[in-house]
Amino acid sequence: MGFIRSYRSVIWLLGGIMAGSIAGLVWGSKVTIIQPIGEIFLNLLFTAVIPLVFFAIADAIAQVDAGKKLGKILGVMSLVFLATLLISAIFTMITVTIFPIHQVITLTKPGGDIGQPGNLGEQLTRLLTVNEFYELLSRKNMLPFIIFSVITGFAAMRAGATGQAFRNFLHSGNEVMKQILHVIMKAGPIGLGAYFACQVGTVGPQLFGTYAHSLGLYYIVGIVYLITGFTLYAFIAGGFPGIRIFWKNNVVPMLTAVGTGSSIATIPANLEAAPKMGVPNDIANVVIPLGATLHKDGSSISAIVKMAVVFGMYGKGFDNPHTILMALGITVIVSIVEGGIPNGGYVGEMLMMSIYGFPLEALPAMIIIGTLVDPLATILNSTGDNVAAMMTTRFLRGRLEKPVPSAETGLT
């Protein structure tokens, strides 16, 4: 029952999608009469995303205590996070290249030229900045808006006592936007159900072949990465003893991740396991909470799979050097964005759409993939923080500390 309660929203969402798909198979193109329902839901999601991103990112940074001397830990932690994200993404790209995701149908003609680099300097300028403030408020300029939100958060943090009222505003706004998104997602089963009814009714069941292929690919890559990647990281951190203490003490965090479906909810289990893995409390208390927000190996893998699927849907090659480099950069950003925002996967998906010029119809395909891979993605996202904390300890202190028995951790 606990599992059902934790994944109730996912079950309802999948139920709505399945019901819509069945309706599309049964009634065919007649179901297009309910297409506005799906479009209304997506439009609500799009309009909520801009203020949601601003308050979530700016509030998280503004609340950091600038007086803490955490620079060295944060620096090493950031390098570890970045390295593991890129390794997981590159591993997925290699797998996608060997076992490409093909799509024989096109959902719609894209509005832009997907995957075409153009002038690199001009594209980089457009990617990172806009020349008018109001342009930041468009979902088509997600990355410049994220950068602006980060700068705002740092400015609020640096303002000290005089900025307290503004920091309170950011925190309050973040809580309100969480509730707005929660309310909108209540309509998710109906909205996405209506959308998939129209897609299946007009395009046909060929869609399911692409989803089955991509999901199989994700779970194979994810499980291989979980076993071999995390084992390798534990070996780097502490040799063969590091492998033993990691897997011995990572069972409870893994079960917690599956049971709760949340990286944030797994933080207590991770903090209790970290001292048993030889991670000192001063490192664990920084790396694990921040990792729950910023470090998402599972999201990195899913981002590559989603991009490969959508590129295939529009008949574009996911293999030229510029597209690959851009995808790696997007993967890192998406992994960070997804962690800091409830239902942040949708924000990350819209960021992909913005950068590559995917049309509106690409979003539901990304949402369904993200929903179906969520259990394994949560395991990778949350328990990857433990092995990252072990490596951070190894690089900072030269070795892991003597594992602390559970009775001495002070955590319950």
GROMACS .gro file of C-alpha atoms in nm:
model
  412
    1MET     CA    1   0.000   0.000   0.000
    2GLY     CA    2   0.289   0.236   0.073
    3PHE     CA    3   0.419   0.184  -0.280
    4ILE     CA    4   0.076   0.262  -0.426
    5ARG     CA    5   0.048   0.581  -0.219
    6SER     CA    6   0.395   0.695  -0.326
    7TYR     CA    7   0.329   0.636  -0.696
    8ARG     CA    8  -0.041   0.720  -0.695
    9SER     CA    9   0.002   1.023  -0.921
   10VAL     CA   10   0.215   0.823  -1.165
   11ILE     CA   11  -0.044   0.541  -1.169
   12TRP     CA   12  -0.324   0.790  -1.242
   13LEU     CA   13  -0.118   0.954  -1.516
   14LEU     CA   14  -0.042   0.621  -1.682
   15GLY     CA   15  -0.407   0.520  -1.642
   16GLY     CA   16  -0.519   0.834  -1.824
   17ILE     CA   17  -0.268   0.779  -2.103
   18MET     CA   18  -0.373   0.414  -2.142
   19ALA     CA   19  -0.742   0.505  -2.146
   20GLY     CA   20  -0.679   0.774  -2.406
   21SER     CA   21  -0.471   0.537  -2.619
   22ILE     CA   22  -0.745   0.273  -2.610
   23ALA     CA   23  -1.004   0.535  -2.706
   24GLY     CA   24  -0.786   0.638  -3.001
   25LEU     CA   25  -0.753   0.277  -3.116
   26VAL     CA   26  -1.128   0.217  -3.088
   27TRP     CA   27  -1.268   0.540  -3.234
   28GLY     CA   28  -0.984   0.650  -3.460
   29SER     CA   29  -0.988   1.005  -3.592
   30LYS     CA   30  -1.326   1.073  -3.427
   31VAL     CA   31  -1.148   1.139  -3.098
   32THR     CA   32  -1.002   1.464  -3.233
   33ILE     CA   33  -1.311   1.628  -3.088
   34ILE     CA   34  -1.139   1.613  -2.745
   35GLN     CA   35  -0.809   1.753  -2.871
   36PRO     CA   36  -0.870   2.096  -2.709
   37ILE     CA   37  -0.868   1.928  -2.366
   38GLY     CA   38  -0.511   1.810  -2.419
   39GLU     CA   39  -0.402   2.145  -2.561
   40ILE     CA   40  -0.554   2.335  -2.267
   41PHE     CA   41  -0.360   2.119  -2.022
   42LEU     CA   42  -0.032   2.174  -2.206
   43ASN     CA   43  -0.093   2.548  -2.226
   44LEU     CA   44  -0.153   2.564  -1.851
   45LEU     CA   45   0.173   2.379  -1.797
   46PHE     CA   46   0.358   2.617  -2.028
   47THR     CA   47   0.224   2.930  -1.858
   48ALA     CA   48   0.320   2.805  -1.511
   49VAL     CA   49   0.675   2.708  -1.598
   50ILE     CA   50   0.832   3.055  -1.620
   51PRO     CA   51   0.744   3.181  -1.270
   52LEU     CA   52   0.805   2.831  -1.133
   53VAL     CA   53   1.163   2.823  -1.263
   54PHE     CA   54   1.237   3.176  -1.142
   55PHE     CA   55   1.119   3.129  -0.783
   56ALA     CA   56   1.261   2.776  -0.744
   57ILE     CA   57   1.613   2.860  -0.863
   58ALA     CA   58   1.640   3.210  -0.718
   59ASP     CA   59   1.506   3.097  -0.380
   60ALA     CA   60   1.742   2.798  -0.358
   61ILE     CA   61   2.048   3.015  -0.420
   62ALA     CA   62   1.930   3.308  -0.207
   63GLN     CA   63   1.896   3.085   0.100
   64VAL     CA   64   2.261   2.971   0.089
   65ASP     CA   65   2.466   3.097   0.383
   66ALA     CA   66   2.741   3.299   0.218
   67GLY     CA   67   2.942   3.298   0.541
   68LYS     CA   68   3.010   2.924   0.537
   69LYS     CA   69   3.357   2.823   0.420
   70LEU     CA   70   3.245   2.551   0.185
   71GLY     CA   71   3.442   2.648  -0.122
   72LYS     CA   72   3.672   2.347  -0.134
   73ILE     CA   73   3.397   2.092  -0.073
   74LEU     CA   74   3.171   2.262  -0.326
   75GLY     CA   75   3.447   2.276  -0.586
   76VAL     CA   76   3.538   1.906  -0.564
   77MET     CA   77   3.172   1.808  -0.537
   78SER     CA   78   3.087   2.004  -0.852
   79LEU     CA   79   3.362   1.831  -1.049
   80VAL     CA   80   3.245   1.489  -0.930
   81PHE     CA   81   2.883   1.572  -1.019
   82LEU     CA   82   2.980   1.700  -1.364
   83ALA     CA   83   3.202   1.399  -1.439
   84THR     CA   84   2.938   1.139  -1.349
   85LEU     CA   85   2.666   1.323  -1.541
   86LEU     CA   86   2.880   1.338  -1.853
   87ILE     CA   87   2.988   0.973  -1.820
   88SER     CA   88   2.627   0.858  -1.794
   89ALA     CA   89   2.527   1.076  -2.091
   90ILE     CA   90   2.817   0.962  -2.311
   91PHE     CA   91   2.750   0.597  -2.224
   92THR     CA   92   2.387   0.644  -2.327
   93MET     CA   93   2.486   0.818  -2.650
   94ILE     CA   94   2.714   0.529  -2.742
   95THR     CA   95   2.432   0.284  -2.675
   96VAL     CA   96   2.185   0.489  -2.880
   97THR     CA   97   2.436   0.496  -3.166
   98ILE     CA   98   2.477   0.118  -3.157
   99PHE     CA   99   2.103   0.055  -3.114
  100PRO     CA  100   1.942   0.358  -3.285
  101ILE     CA  101   1.584   0.458  -3.216
  102HIS     CA  102   1.403   0.469  -3.550
  103GLN     CA  103   1.063   0.623  -3.609
  104VAL     CA  104   0.884   0.565  -3.935
  105ILE     CA  105   0.616   0.830  -3.887
  106THR     CA  106   0.625   1.204  -3.839
  107LEU     CA  107   0.385   1.359  -3.590
  108THR     CA  108   0.402   1.706  -3.741
  109LYS     CA  109   0.632   1.924  -3.942
  110PRO     CA  110   0.866   2.112  -3.708
  111GLY     CA  111   0.862   2.489  -3.719
  112GLY     CA  112   1.238   2.526  -3.721
  113ASP     CA  113   1.539   2.341  -3.850
  114ILE     CA  114   1.601   2.091  -3.574
  115GLY     CA  115   1.960   2.009  -3.504
  116GLN     CA  116   2.113   2.249  -3.756
  117PRO     CA  117   2.392   2.450  -3.592
  118GLY     CA  118   2.415   2.760  -3.813
  119ASN     CA  119   2.677   3.015  -3.704
  120LEU     CA  120   2.820   2.890  -3.375
  121GLY     CA  121   2.885   3.234  -3.226
  122GLU     CA  122   2.540   3.365  -3.310
  123GLN     CA  123   2.373   3.049  -3.186
  124LEU     CA  124   2.564   3.067  -2.856
  125THR     CA  125   2.457   3.428  -2.810
  126ARG     CA  126   2.092   3.340  -2.877
  127LEU     CA  127   2.120   3.036  -2.653
  128LEU     CA  128   2.250   3.224  -2.349
  129THR     CA  129   2.102   3.575  -2.376
  130VAL     CA  130   1.818   3.792  -2.504
  131ASN     CA  131   1.828   4.165  -2.574
  132GLU     CA  132   1.497   4.262  -2.410
  133PHE     CA  133   1.372   4.175  -2.062
  134TYR     CA  134   1.026   4.072  -2.180
  135GLU     CA  135   1.183   3.808  -2.403
  136LEU     CA  136   1.298   3.628  -2.089
  137LEU     CA  137   0.935   3.550  -2.013
  138SER     CA  138   0.897   3.321  -2.313
  139ARG     CA  139   0.943   2.944  -2.280
  140LYS     CA  140   1.142   2.967  -2.604
  141ASN     CA  141   1.420   3.137  -2.406
  142MET     CA  142   1.441   2.902  -2.109
  143LEU     CA  143   1.820   2.898  -2.073
  144PRO     CA  144   1.864   3.278  -2.062
  145PHE     CA  145   1.582   3.289  -1.808
  146ILE     CA  146   1.752   3.024  -1.594
  147ILE     CA  147   2.075   3.226  -1.604
  148PHE     CA  148   1.883   3.539  -1.500
  149SER     CA  149   1.722   3.346  -1.213
  150VAL     CA  150   2.062   3.226  -1.092
  151ILE     CA  151   2.202   3.581  -1.099
  152THR     CA  152   1.898   3.708  -0.909
  153GLY     CA  153   1.946   3.442  -0.642
  154PHE     CA  154   2.313   3.530  -0.597
  155ALA     CA  155   2.230   3.900  -0.575
  156ALA     CA  156   1.965   3.832  -0.309
  157MET     CA  157   2.215   3.623  -0.112
  158ARG     CA  158   2.484   3.894  -0.130
  159ALA     CA  159   2.243   4.168  -0.020
  160GLY     CA  160   2.261   4.040   0.337
  161ALA     CA  161   2.020   4.187   0.591
  162THR     CA  162   1.890   4.451   0.351
  163GLY     CA  163   1.777   4.178   0.113
  164GLN     CA  164   1.589   3.970   0.370
  165ALA     CA  165   1.246   4.094   0.263
  166PHE     CA  166   1.322   4.003  -0.099
  167ARG     CA  167   1.449   3.658   0.007
  168ASN     CA  168   1.126   3.605   0.198
  169PHE     CA  169   0.936   3.701  -0.116
  170LEU     CA  170   1.132   3.447  -0.322
  171HIS     CA  171   1.072   3.173  -0.066
  172SER     CA  172   0.700   3.248  -0.043
  173GLY     CA  173   0.669   3.265  -0.420
  174ASN     CA  174   0.842   2.930  -0.453
  175GLU     CA  175   0.594   2.765  -0.216
  176VAL     CA  176   0.298   2.918  -0.400
  177MET     CA  177   0.427   2.805  -0.741
  178LYS     CA  178   0.472   2.451  -0.609
  179GLN     CA  179   0.103   2.448  -0.523
  180ILE     CA  180   0.005   2.593  -0.862
  181LEU     CA  181   0.193   2.317  -1.042
  182HIS     CA  182   0.041   2.060  -0.807
  183VAL     CA  183  -0.307   2.183  -0.899
  184ILE     CA  184  -0.234   2.180  -1.272
  185MET     CA  185  -0.093   1.827  -1.258
  186LYS     CA  186  -0.418   1.707  -1.103
  187ALA     CA  187  -0.554   1.741  -1.457
  188GLY     CA  188  -0.261   1.548  -1.603
  189PRO     CA  189  -0.443   1.213  -1.648
  190ILE     CA  190  -0.726   1.386  -1.836
  191GLY     CA  191  -0.509   1.625  -2.037
  192LEU     CA  192  -0.251   1.372  -2.147
  193GLY     CA  193  -0.520   1.108  -2.194
  194ALA     CA  194  -0.697   1.337  -2.439
  195TYR     CA  195  -0.372   1.416  -2.618
  196PHE     CA  196  -0.275   1.052  -2.660
  197ALA     CA  197  -0.625   0.964  -2.774
  198CYS     CA  198  -0.583   1.210  -3.061
  199GLN     CA  199  -0.229   1.096  -3.143
  200VAL     CA  200  -0.320   0.728  -3.149
  201GLY     CA  201  -0.645   0.798  -3.332
  202THR     CA  202  -0.477   0.994  -3.609
  203VAL     CA  203  -0.130   0.840  -3.630
  204GLY     CA  204  -0.200   0.486  -3.516
  205PRO     CA  205  -0.038   0.225  -3.292
  206GLN     CA  206   0.301   0.267  -3.463
  207LEU     CA  207   0.377   0.508  -3.179
  208PHE     CA  208   0.404   0.225  -2.928
  209GLY     CA  209   0.697   0.064  -3.106
  210THR     CA  210   0.909   0.372  -3.051
  211TYR     CA  211   0.813   0.394  -2.684
  212ALA     CA  212   0.882   0.024  -2.624
  213HIS     CA  213   1.224   0.053  -2.787
  214SER     CA  214   1.319   0.365  -2.593
  215LEU     CA  215   1.200   0.225  -2.259
  216GLY     CA  216   1.385  -0.101  -2.312
  217LEU     CA  217   1.696   0.096  -2.402
  218TYR     CA  218   1.667   0.313  -2.091
  219TYR     CA  219   1.624   0.026  -1.849
  220ILE     CA  220   1.913  -0.169  -2.000
  221VAL     CA  221   2.144   0.133  -1.993
  222GLY     CA  222   2.025   0.235  -1.646
  223ILE     CA  223   2.075  -0.106  -1.488
  224VAL     CA  224   2.416  -0.154  -1.649
  225TYR     CA  225   2.521   0.194  -1.533
  226LEU     CA  226   2.386   0.132  -1.183
  227ILE     CA  227   2.584  -0.188  -1.140
  228THR     CA  228   2.905  -0.116  -1.329
  229GLY     CA  229   2.922   0.264  -1.300
  230PHE     CA  230   2.849   0.288  -0.929
  231THR     CA  231   3.082  -0.008  -0.860
  232LEU     CA  232   3.361   0.168  -1.049
  233TYR     CA  233   3.301   0.493  -0.859
  234ALA     CA  234   3.305   0.307  -0.527
  235PHE     CA  235   3.633   0.142  -0.629
  236ILE     CA  236   3.785   0.481  -0.712
  237ALA     CA  237   3.674   0.606  -0.371
  238GLY     CA  238   3.797   0.316  -0.159
  239GLY     CA  239   3.921   0.021  -0.363
  240PHE     CA  240   3.758  -0.317  -0.312
  241PRO     CA  241   3.661  -0.233   0.049
  242GLY     CA  242   3.486   0.075  -0.092
  243ILE     CA  243   3.278  -0.144  -0.323
  244ARG     CA  244   3.178  -0.367  -0.032
  245ILE     CA  245   3.074  -0.090   0.208
  246PHE     CA  246   2.889   0.100  -0.066
  247TRP     CA  247   2.667  -0.186  -0.179
  248LYS     CA  248   2.621  -0.317   0.176
  249ASN     CA  249   2.486   0.017   0.295
  250ASN     CA  250   2.311   0.131  -0.023
  251VAL     CA  251   2.024  -0.117   0.001
  252VAL     CA  252   1.806   0.093   0.233
  253PRO     CA  253   1.850   0.413   0.025
  254MET     CA  254   1.759   0.220  -0.292
  255LEU     CA  255   1.444   0.079  -0.132
  256THR     CA  256   1.358   0.423   0.003
  257ALA     CA  257   1.399   0.574  -0.345
  258VAL     CA  258   1.166   0.316  -0.498
  259GLY     CA  259   0.913   0.341  -0.216
  260THR     CA  260   0.892   0.721  -0.212
  261GLY     CA  261   0.965   0.801  -0.578
  262SER     CA  262   1.159   1.107  -0.459
  263SER     CA  263   1.527   1.200  -0.435
  264ILE     CA  264   1.440   1.457  -0.169
  265ALA     CA  265   1.259   1.198   0.042
  266THR     CA  266   1.567   0.972   0.020
  267ILE     CA  267   1.795   1.233   0.179
  268PRO     CA  268   1.748   1.102   0.538
  269ALA     CA  269   1.831   0.745   0.432
  270ASN     CA  270   2.136   0.870   0.241
  271LEU     CA  271   2.257   1.077   0.537
  272GLU     CA  272   2.227   0.773   0.761
  273ALA     CA  273   2.411   0.551   0.513
  274ALA     CA  274   2.694   0.794   0.430
  275PRO     CA  275   2.891   0.758   0.759
  276LYS     CA  276   2.872   0.380   0.720
  277MET     CA  277   3.035   0.428   0.378
  278GLY     CA  278   3.326   0.624   0.526
  279VAL     CA  279   3.195   0.971   0.443
  280PRO     CA  280   3.248   1.229   0.720
  281ASN     CA  281   2.945   1.428   0.830
  282ASP     CA  282   3.079   1.765   0.715
  283ILE     CA  283   3.105   1.633   0.358
  284ALA     CA  284   2.785   1.426   0.368
  285ASN     CA  285   2.581   1.720   0.498
  286VAL     CA  286   2.684   1.927   0.195
  287VAL     CA  287   2.707   1.674  -0.088
  288ILE     CA  288   2.390   1.472  -0.024
  289PRO     CA  289   2.134   1.756   0.015
  290LEU     CA  290   2.282   1.948  -0.280
  291GLY     CA  291   2.312   1.627  -0.478
  292ALA     CA  292   1.939   1.567  -0.437
  293THR     CA  293   1.890   1.892  -0.625
  294LEU     CA  294   2.186   1.913  -0.863
  295HIS     CA  295   2.308   1.558  -0.930
  296LYS     CA  296   2.084   1.339  -1.147
  297ASP     CA  297   2.254   1.057  -1.335
  298GLY     CA  298   1.917   0.894  -1.406
  299SER     CA  299   1.786   1.219  -1.551
  300SER     CA  300   2.102   1.251  -1.761
  301ILE     CA  301   2.036   0.911  -1.920
  302SER     CA  302   1.668   0.985  -1.979
  303ALA     CA  303   1.748   1.324  -2.135
  304ILE     CA  304   1.961   1.158  -2.404
  305VAL     CA  305   1.695   0.892  -2.468
  306LYS     CA  306   1.421   1.158  -2.498
  307MET     CA  307   1.624   1.364  -2.741
  308ALA     CA  308   1.702   1.057  -2.952
  309VAL     CA  309   1.332   0.965  -2.962
  310VAL     CA  310   1.215   1.310  -3.070
  311PHE     CA  311   1.492   1.345  -3.328
  312GLY     CA  312   1.378   1.011  -3.468
  313MET     CA  313   1.015   1.124  -3.473
  314TYR     CA  314   1.108   1.411  -3.703
  315GLY     CA  315   1.349   1.214  -3.920
  316LYS     CA  316   1.659   1.397  -3.798
  317GLY     CA  317   1.996   1.236  -3.735
  318PHE     CA  318   2.119   1.239  -3.378
  319ASP     CA  319   2.478   1.189  -3.479
  320ASN     CA  320   2.650   1.506  -3.602
  321PRO     CA  321   2.924   1.651  -3.371
  322HIS     CA  322   2.744   1.980  -3.302
  323THR     CA  323   2.422   1.803  -3.204
  324ILE     CA  324   2.612   1.565  -2.975
  325LEU     CA  325   2.803   1.845  -2.799
  326MET     CA  326   2.487   2.048  -2.761
  327ALA     CA  327   2.306   1.744  -2.623
  328LEU     CA  328   2.575   1.692  -2.358
  329GLY     CA  329   2.544   2.053  -2.247
  330ILE     CA  330   2.166   2.032  -2.239
  331THR     CA  331   2.187   1.708  -2.040
  332VAL     CA  332   2.389   1.873  -1.764
  333ILE     CA  333   2.151   2.169  -1.746
  334VAL     CA  334   1.840   1.950  -1.756
  335SER     CA  335   1.977   1.729  -1.478
  336ILE     CA  336   2.025   2.035  -1.258
  337VAL     CA  337   1.688   2.188  -1.345
  338GLU     CA  338   1.495   1.867  -1.285
  339GLY     CA  339   1.629   1.834  -0.933
  340GLY     CA  340   1.539   2.178  -0.806
  341ILE     CA  341   1.177   2.187  -0.917
  342PRO     CA  342   0.879   1.962  -0.840
  343ASN     CA  343   0.787   1.780  -1.161
  344GLY     CA  344   1.105   1.940  -1.291
  345GLY     CA  345   1.126   1.688  -1.571
  346TYR     CA  346   0.864   1.889  -1.759
  347VAL     CA  347   1.079   2.201  -1.726
  348GLY     CA  348   1.383   2.016  -1.853
  349GLU     CA  349   1.185   1.885  -2.145
  350MET     CA  350   1.070   2.233  -2.236
  351LEU     CA  351   1.431   2.349  -2.221
  352MET     CA  352   1.520   2.082  -2.478
  353MET     CA  353   1.231   2.197  -2.696
  354SER     CA  354   1.343   2.558  -2.670
  355ILE     CA  355   1.704   2.494  -2.766
  356TYR     CA  356   1.640   2.250  -3.051
  357GLY     CA  357   1.321   2.412  -3.180
  358PHE     CA  358   1.097   2.111  -3.122
  359PRO     CA  359   0.726   2.185  -3.174
  360LEU     CA  360   0.459   2.155  -2.905
  361GLU     CA  361   0.376   1.798  -3.007
  362ALA     CA  362   0.717   1.679  -2.885
  363LEU     CA  363   0.636   1.741  -2.517
  364PRO     CA  364   0.389   1.455  -2.451
  365ALA     CA  365   0.633   1.203  -2.601
  366MET     CA  366   0.898   1.323  -2.357
  367ILE     CA  367   0.652   1.321  -2.066
  368ILE     CA  368   0.542   0.961  -2.120
  369ILE     CA  369   0.903   0.840  -2.140
  370GLY     CA  370   0.996   1.034  -1.828
  371THR     CA  371   0.697   0.891  -1.641
  372LEU     CA  372   0.769   0.529  -1.733
  373VAL     CA  373   1.140   0.543  -1.644
  374ASP     CA  374   1.080   0.724  -1.314
  375PRO     CA  375   1.140   0.431  -1.070
  376LEU     CA  376   1.487   0.345  -1.202
  377ALA     CA  377   1.570   0.712  -1.262
  378THR     CA  378   1.493   0.787  -0.896
  379ILE     CA  379   1.726   0.509  -0.780
  380LEU     CA  380   2.007   0.641  -0.999
  381ASN     CA  381   1.943   1.004  -0.905
  382SER     CA  382   1.924   0.955  -0.529
  383THR     CA  383   2.173   0.678  -0.452
  384GLY     CA  384   2.426   0.825  -0.693
  385ASP     CA  385   2.470   1.098  -0.433
  386ASN     CA  386   2.614   0.842  -0.189
  387VAL     CA  387   2.889   0.724  -0.420
  388ALA     CA  388   2.954   1.087  -0.523
  389ALA     CA  389   3.002   1.172  -0.153
  390MET     CA  390   3.248   0.882  -0.126
  391MET     CA  391   3.452   1.012  -0.421
  392THR     CA  392   3.442   1.368  -0.286
  393THR     CA  393   3.583   1.235   0.042
  394ARG     CA  394   3.855   1.045  -0.141
  395PHE     CA  395   3.967   1.350  -0.341
  396LEU     CA  396   3.952   1.587  -0.043
  397ARG     CA  397   4.088   1.369   0.238
  398GLY     CA  398   4.292   1.114   0.044
  399ARG     CA  399   4.090   0.819   0.170
  400LEU     CA  400   3.756   0.723   0.318
  401GLU     CA  401   3.718   0.743   0.694
  402LYS     CA  402   3.661   0.437   0.907
  403PRO     CA  403   3.293   0.349   0.858
  404VAL     CA  404   3.079   0.464   1.151
  405PRO     CA  405   2.837   0.205   1.297
  406SER     CA  406   2.471   0.305   1.278
  407ALA     CA  407   2.447   0.361   1.653
  408GLU     CA  408   2.708   0.636   1.628
  409THR     CA  409   2.567   0.830   1.335
  410GLY     CA  410   2.319   1.023   1.541
  411LEU     CA  411   2.057   0.977   1.271
  412THR     CA  412   1.734   0.788   1.291
   0.00000   0.00000   0.00000
